Short mmCIF file of C-alpha atoms in Angstrom, two decimals:
data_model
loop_
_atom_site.label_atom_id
_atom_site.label_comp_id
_atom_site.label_asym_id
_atom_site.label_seq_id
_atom_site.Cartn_x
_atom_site.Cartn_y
_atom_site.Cartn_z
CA UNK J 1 98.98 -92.89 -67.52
CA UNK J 2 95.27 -92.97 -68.51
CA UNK J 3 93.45 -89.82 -68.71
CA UNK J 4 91.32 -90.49 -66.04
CA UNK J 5 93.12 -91.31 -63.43
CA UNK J 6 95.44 -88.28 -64.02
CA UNK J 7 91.99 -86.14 -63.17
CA UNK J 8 90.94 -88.28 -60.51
CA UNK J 9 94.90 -87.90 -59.39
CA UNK J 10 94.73 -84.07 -60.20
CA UNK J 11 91.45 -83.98 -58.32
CA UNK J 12 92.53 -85.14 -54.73
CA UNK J 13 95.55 -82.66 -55.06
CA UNK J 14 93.10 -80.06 -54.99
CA UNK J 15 91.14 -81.08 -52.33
CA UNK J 16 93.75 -81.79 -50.00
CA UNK J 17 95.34 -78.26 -50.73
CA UNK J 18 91.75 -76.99 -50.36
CA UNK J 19 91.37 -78.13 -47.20
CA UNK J 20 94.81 -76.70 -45.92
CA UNK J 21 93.96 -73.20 -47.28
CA UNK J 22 90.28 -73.12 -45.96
CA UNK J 23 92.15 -74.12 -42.31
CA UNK J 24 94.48 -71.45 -42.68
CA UNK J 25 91.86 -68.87 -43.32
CA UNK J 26 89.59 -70.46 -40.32
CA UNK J 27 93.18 -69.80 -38.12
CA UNK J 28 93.61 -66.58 -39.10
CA UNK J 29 90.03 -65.55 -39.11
CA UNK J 30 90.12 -66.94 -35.40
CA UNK J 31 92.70 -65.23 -34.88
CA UNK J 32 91.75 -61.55 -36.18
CA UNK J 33 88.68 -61.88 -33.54
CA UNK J 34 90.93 -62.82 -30.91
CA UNK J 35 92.85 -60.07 -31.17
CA UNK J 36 89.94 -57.49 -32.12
CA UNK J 37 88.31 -58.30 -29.12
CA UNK J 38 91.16 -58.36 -26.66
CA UNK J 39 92.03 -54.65 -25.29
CA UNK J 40 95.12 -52.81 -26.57
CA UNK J 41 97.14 -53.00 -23.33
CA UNK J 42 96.30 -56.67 -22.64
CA UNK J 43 97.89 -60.48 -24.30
CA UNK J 44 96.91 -62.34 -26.73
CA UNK J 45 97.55 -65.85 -25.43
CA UNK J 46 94.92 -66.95 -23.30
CA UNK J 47 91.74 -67.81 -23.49
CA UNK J 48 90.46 -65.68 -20.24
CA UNK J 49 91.90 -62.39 -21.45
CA UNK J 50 89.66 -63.42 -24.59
CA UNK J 51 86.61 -63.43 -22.70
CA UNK J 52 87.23 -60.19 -20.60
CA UNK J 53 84.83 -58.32 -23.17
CA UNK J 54 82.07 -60.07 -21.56
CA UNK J 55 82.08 -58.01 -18.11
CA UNK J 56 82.55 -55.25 -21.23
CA UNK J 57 79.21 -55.89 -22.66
CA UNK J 58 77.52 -56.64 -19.04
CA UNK J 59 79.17 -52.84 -18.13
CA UNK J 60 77.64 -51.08 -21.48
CA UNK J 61 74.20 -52.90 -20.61
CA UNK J 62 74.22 -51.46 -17.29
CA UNK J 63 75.10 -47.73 -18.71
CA UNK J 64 72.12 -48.26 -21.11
CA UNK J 65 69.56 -48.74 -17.51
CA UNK J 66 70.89 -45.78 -15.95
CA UNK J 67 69.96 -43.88 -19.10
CA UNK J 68 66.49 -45.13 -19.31
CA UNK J 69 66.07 -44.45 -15.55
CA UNK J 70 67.48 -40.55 -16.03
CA UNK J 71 65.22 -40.35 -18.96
CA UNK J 72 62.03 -41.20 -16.38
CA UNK J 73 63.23 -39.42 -13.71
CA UNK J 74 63.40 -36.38 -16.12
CA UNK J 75 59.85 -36.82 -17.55
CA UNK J 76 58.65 -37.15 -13.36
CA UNK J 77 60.69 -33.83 -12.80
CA UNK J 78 59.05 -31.91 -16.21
CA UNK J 79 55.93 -33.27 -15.06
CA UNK J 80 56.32 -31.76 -11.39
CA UNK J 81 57.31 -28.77 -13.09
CA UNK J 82 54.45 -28.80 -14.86
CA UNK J 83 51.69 -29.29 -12.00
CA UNK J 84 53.92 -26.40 -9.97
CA UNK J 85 53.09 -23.90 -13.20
CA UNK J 86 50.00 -25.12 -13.12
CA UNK J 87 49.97 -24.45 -9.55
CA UNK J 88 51.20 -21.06 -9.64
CA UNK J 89 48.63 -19.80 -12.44
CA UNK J 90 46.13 -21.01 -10.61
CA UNK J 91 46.73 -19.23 -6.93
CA UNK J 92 47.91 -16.37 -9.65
CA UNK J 93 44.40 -16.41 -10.77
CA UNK J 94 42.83 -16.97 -7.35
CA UNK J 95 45.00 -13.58 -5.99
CA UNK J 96 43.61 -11.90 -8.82
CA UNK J 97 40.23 -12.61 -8.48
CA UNK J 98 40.03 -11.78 -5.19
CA UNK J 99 41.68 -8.27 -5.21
CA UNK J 100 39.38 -7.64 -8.09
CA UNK J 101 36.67 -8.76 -5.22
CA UNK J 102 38.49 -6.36 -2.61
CA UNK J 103 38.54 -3.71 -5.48
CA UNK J 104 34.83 -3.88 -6.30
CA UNK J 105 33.96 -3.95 -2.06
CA UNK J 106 36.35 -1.15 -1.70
CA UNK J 107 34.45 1.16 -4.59
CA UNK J 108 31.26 -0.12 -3.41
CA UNK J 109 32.00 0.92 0.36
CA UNK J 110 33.50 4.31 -1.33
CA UNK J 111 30.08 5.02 -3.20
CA UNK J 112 28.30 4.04 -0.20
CA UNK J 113 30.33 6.54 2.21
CA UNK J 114 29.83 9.60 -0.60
CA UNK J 115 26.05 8.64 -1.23
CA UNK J 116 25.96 8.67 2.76
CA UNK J 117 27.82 11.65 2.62
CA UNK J 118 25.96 13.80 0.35
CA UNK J 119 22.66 12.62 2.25
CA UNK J 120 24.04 14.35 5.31
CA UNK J 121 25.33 17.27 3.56
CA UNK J 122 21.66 17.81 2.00
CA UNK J 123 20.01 17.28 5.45
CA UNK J 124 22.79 19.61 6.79
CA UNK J 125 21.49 22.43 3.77
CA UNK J 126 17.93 21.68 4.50
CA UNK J 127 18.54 22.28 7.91
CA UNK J 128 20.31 25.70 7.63
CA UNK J 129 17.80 27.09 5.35
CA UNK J 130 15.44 25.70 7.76
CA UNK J 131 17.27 28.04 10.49
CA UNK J 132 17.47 30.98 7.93
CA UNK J 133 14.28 30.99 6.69
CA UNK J 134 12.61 34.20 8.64
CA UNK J 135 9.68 33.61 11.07
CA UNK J 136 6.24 34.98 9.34
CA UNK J 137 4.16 37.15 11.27
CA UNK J 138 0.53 38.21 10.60
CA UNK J 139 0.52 41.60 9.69
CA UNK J 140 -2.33 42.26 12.33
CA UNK J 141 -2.38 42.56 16.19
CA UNK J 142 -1.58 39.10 16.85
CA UNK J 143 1.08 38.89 14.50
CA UNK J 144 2.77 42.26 15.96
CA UNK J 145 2.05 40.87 19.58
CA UNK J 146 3.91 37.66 18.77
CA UNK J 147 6.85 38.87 17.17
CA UNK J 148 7.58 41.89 19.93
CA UNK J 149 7.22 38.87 22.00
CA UNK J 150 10.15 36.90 20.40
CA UNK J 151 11.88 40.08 20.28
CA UNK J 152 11.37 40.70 24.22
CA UNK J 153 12.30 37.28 24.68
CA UNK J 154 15.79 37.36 22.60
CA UNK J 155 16.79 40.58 24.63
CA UNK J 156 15.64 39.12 28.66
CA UNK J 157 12.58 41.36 28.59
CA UNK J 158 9.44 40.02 30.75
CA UNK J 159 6.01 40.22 29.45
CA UNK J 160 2.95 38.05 28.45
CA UNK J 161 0.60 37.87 25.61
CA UNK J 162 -2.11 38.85 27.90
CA UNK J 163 -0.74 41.73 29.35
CA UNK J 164 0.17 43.34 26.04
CA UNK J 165 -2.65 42.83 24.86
CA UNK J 166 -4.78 44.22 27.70
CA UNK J 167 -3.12 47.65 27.55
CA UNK J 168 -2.85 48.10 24.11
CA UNK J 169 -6.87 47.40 23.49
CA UNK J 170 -7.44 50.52 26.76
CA UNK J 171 -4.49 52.88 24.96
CA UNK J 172 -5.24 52.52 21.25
CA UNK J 173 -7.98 49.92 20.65
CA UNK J 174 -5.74 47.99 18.57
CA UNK J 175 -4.96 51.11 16.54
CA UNK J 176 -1.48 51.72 15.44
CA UNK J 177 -1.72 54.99 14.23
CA UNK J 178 -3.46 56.21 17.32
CA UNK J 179 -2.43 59.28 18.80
CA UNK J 180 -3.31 61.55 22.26
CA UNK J 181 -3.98 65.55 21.28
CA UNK J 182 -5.88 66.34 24.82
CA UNK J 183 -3.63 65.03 27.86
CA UNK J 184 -0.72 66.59 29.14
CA UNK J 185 1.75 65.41 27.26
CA UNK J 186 -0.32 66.53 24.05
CA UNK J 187 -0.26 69.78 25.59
CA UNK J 188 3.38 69.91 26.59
CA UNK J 189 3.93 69.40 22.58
CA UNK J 190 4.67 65.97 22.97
CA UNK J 191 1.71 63.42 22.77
CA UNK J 192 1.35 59.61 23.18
CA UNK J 193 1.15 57.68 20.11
CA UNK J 194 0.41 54.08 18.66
CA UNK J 195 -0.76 51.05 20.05
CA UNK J 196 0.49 51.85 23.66
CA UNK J 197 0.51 55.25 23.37
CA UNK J 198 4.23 56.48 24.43
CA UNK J 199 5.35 59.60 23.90
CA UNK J 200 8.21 59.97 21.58
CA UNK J 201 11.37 60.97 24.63
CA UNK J 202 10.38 57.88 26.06
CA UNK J 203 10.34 55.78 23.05
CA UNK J 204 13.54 56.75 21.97
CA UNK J 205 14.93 56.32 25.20
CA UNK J 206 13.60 52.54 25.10
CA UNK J 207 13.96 51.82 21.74
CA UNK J 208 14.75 48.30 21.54
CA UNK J 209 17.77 47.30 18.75
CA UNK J 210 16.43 45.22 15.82
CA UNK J 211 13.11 47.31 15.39
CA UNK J 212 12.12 50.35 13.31
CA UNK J 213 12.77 53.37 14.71
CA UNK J 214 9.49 54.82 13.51
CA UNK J 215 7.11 55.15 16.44
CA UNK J 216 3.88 54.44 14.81
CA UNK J 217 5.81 50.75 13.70
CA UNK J 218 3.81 48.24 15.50
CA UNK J 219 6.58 46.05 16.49
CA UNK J 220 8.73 48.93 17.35
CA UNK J 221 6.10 50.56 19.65
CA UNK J 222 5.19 47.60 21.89
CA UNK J 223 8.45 46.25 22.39
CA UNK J 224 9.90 50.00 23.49
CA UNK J 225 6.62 50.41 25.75
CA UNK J 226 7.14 46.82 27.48
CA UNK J 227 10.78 47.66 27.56
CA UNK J 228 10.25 51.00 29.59
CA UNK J 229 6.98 49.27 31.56
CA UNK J 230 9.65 46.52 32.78
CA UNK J 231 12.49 49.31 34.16
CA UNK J 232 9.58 51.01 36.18
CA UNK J 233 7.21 48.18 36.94
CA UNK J 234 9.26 45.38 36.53
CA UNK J 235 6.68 44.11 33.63
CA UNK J 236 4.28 44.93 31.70
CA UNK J 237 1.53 42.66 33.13
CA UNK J 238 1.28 44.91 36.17
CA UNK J 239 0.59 47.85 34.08
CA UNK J 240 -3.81 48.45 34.17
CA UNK J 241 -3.93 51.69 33.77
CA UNK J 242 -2.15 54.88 32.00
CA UNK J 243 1.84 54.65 32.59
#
């Protein structure tokens, strides 16, 4: 047999055993999917329970949307969340701004109540040492007429500027240290003396409280004569003449 043909020969054998091998690997190879992609609990021998992975696929693509809309409905609800905080500082920051407001009105009504307070308090002190302070009298015949006047007048005893003063210029001419050593009562051992001339039984007797119990005392004199002139004339404005 020529050397050629034996190859050519030798050749075809190889091809046609090729070709059976490469099927038998395309079978199996077929086969291996088939059966990878059938479930464990179903058959292998027909072509519909080969394509149930489909609805498989269709199912996982489905899974894979829910996700996506979980994932958006999460960033929605972090965002809410979000605008609520924000929401909250802010009302937290409006409460605190106005109680620091309510705060500030409260101290300022406070220091206006105290300054108002201590406004009163000084008008209250001026006011009592206003009271306190002691009436001044001239130390002269007006002065001693006016204050045996507010003396008379604090202890319901009549008599008038006038009428004081009209007896004591005929007794004493204004003289408080005046003094009777002629009349009767000077000879009985017990003359009249100072502005109104009274003799000392009767100023004792009519000694007013509040004045000096010296009978040459201006004050003291008057206010014991009026007091004596209003038990037995019923005022010293009807006295015009020695009493």
């Amino acid at each position: 047999m020529p050397k050629n043909f034996l190859t050519r020969g030798h050749s075809r054998a190889l091809t046609r055993h090729h070709k059976i091998a490469a099927a038998g690997v395309a079978a199996l190879g077929a086969a291996a999917i088939g059966f990878s992609a059938v479930p464990s609990d179903a058959s292998t021998t027909t072509t519909a329970e080969v394509t149930a992975p489909t609805a498989k696929v269709a199912y996982s693509t489905e899974q894979i949307k829910d996700v996506k809309a979980g994932i958006t409905d999460q960033l929605a609800g972090a965002s809410l969340k979000a605008e609520e905080i924000a929401a909250k500082k802010r009302a937290a920051a409006e409460a605190a701004a106005e109680k620091k407001a309510a705060a500030a009105a409260a101290k300022a009504k406070a220091v206006k109540a105290r300054e108002a307070k201590e406004a009163s308090s000084r008008a209250a002190e001026r006011v009592v040492v206003k009271k306190a302070a002691p009436k001044s009298y001239g130390n002269h015949l007006d002065g001693w007429i006016r204050e045996s006047l507010d003396i008379l007048k604090k202890h319901g005893i009549p008599g008038s500027y006038e009428g004081i003063h009209r007896n004591i210029m005929r007794e004493s001419s204004g003289n408080p240290k005046a003094i009777n050593l002629w009349d009767i009562n000077a000879q009985n051992g017990i003359p009249s003396k100072g502005l109104l001339q009274v003799i000392p039984p009767t100023f004792e007797a009519y000694h007013v409280p509040g004045t000096s119990w010296n009978i040459y005392d201006p004050v003291a004199n008057i206010t014991a004569a009026c007091n004596y002139a209003a038990d037995k004339y019923g005022t010293m404005d009807n006295v015009d003449s020695a009493y």
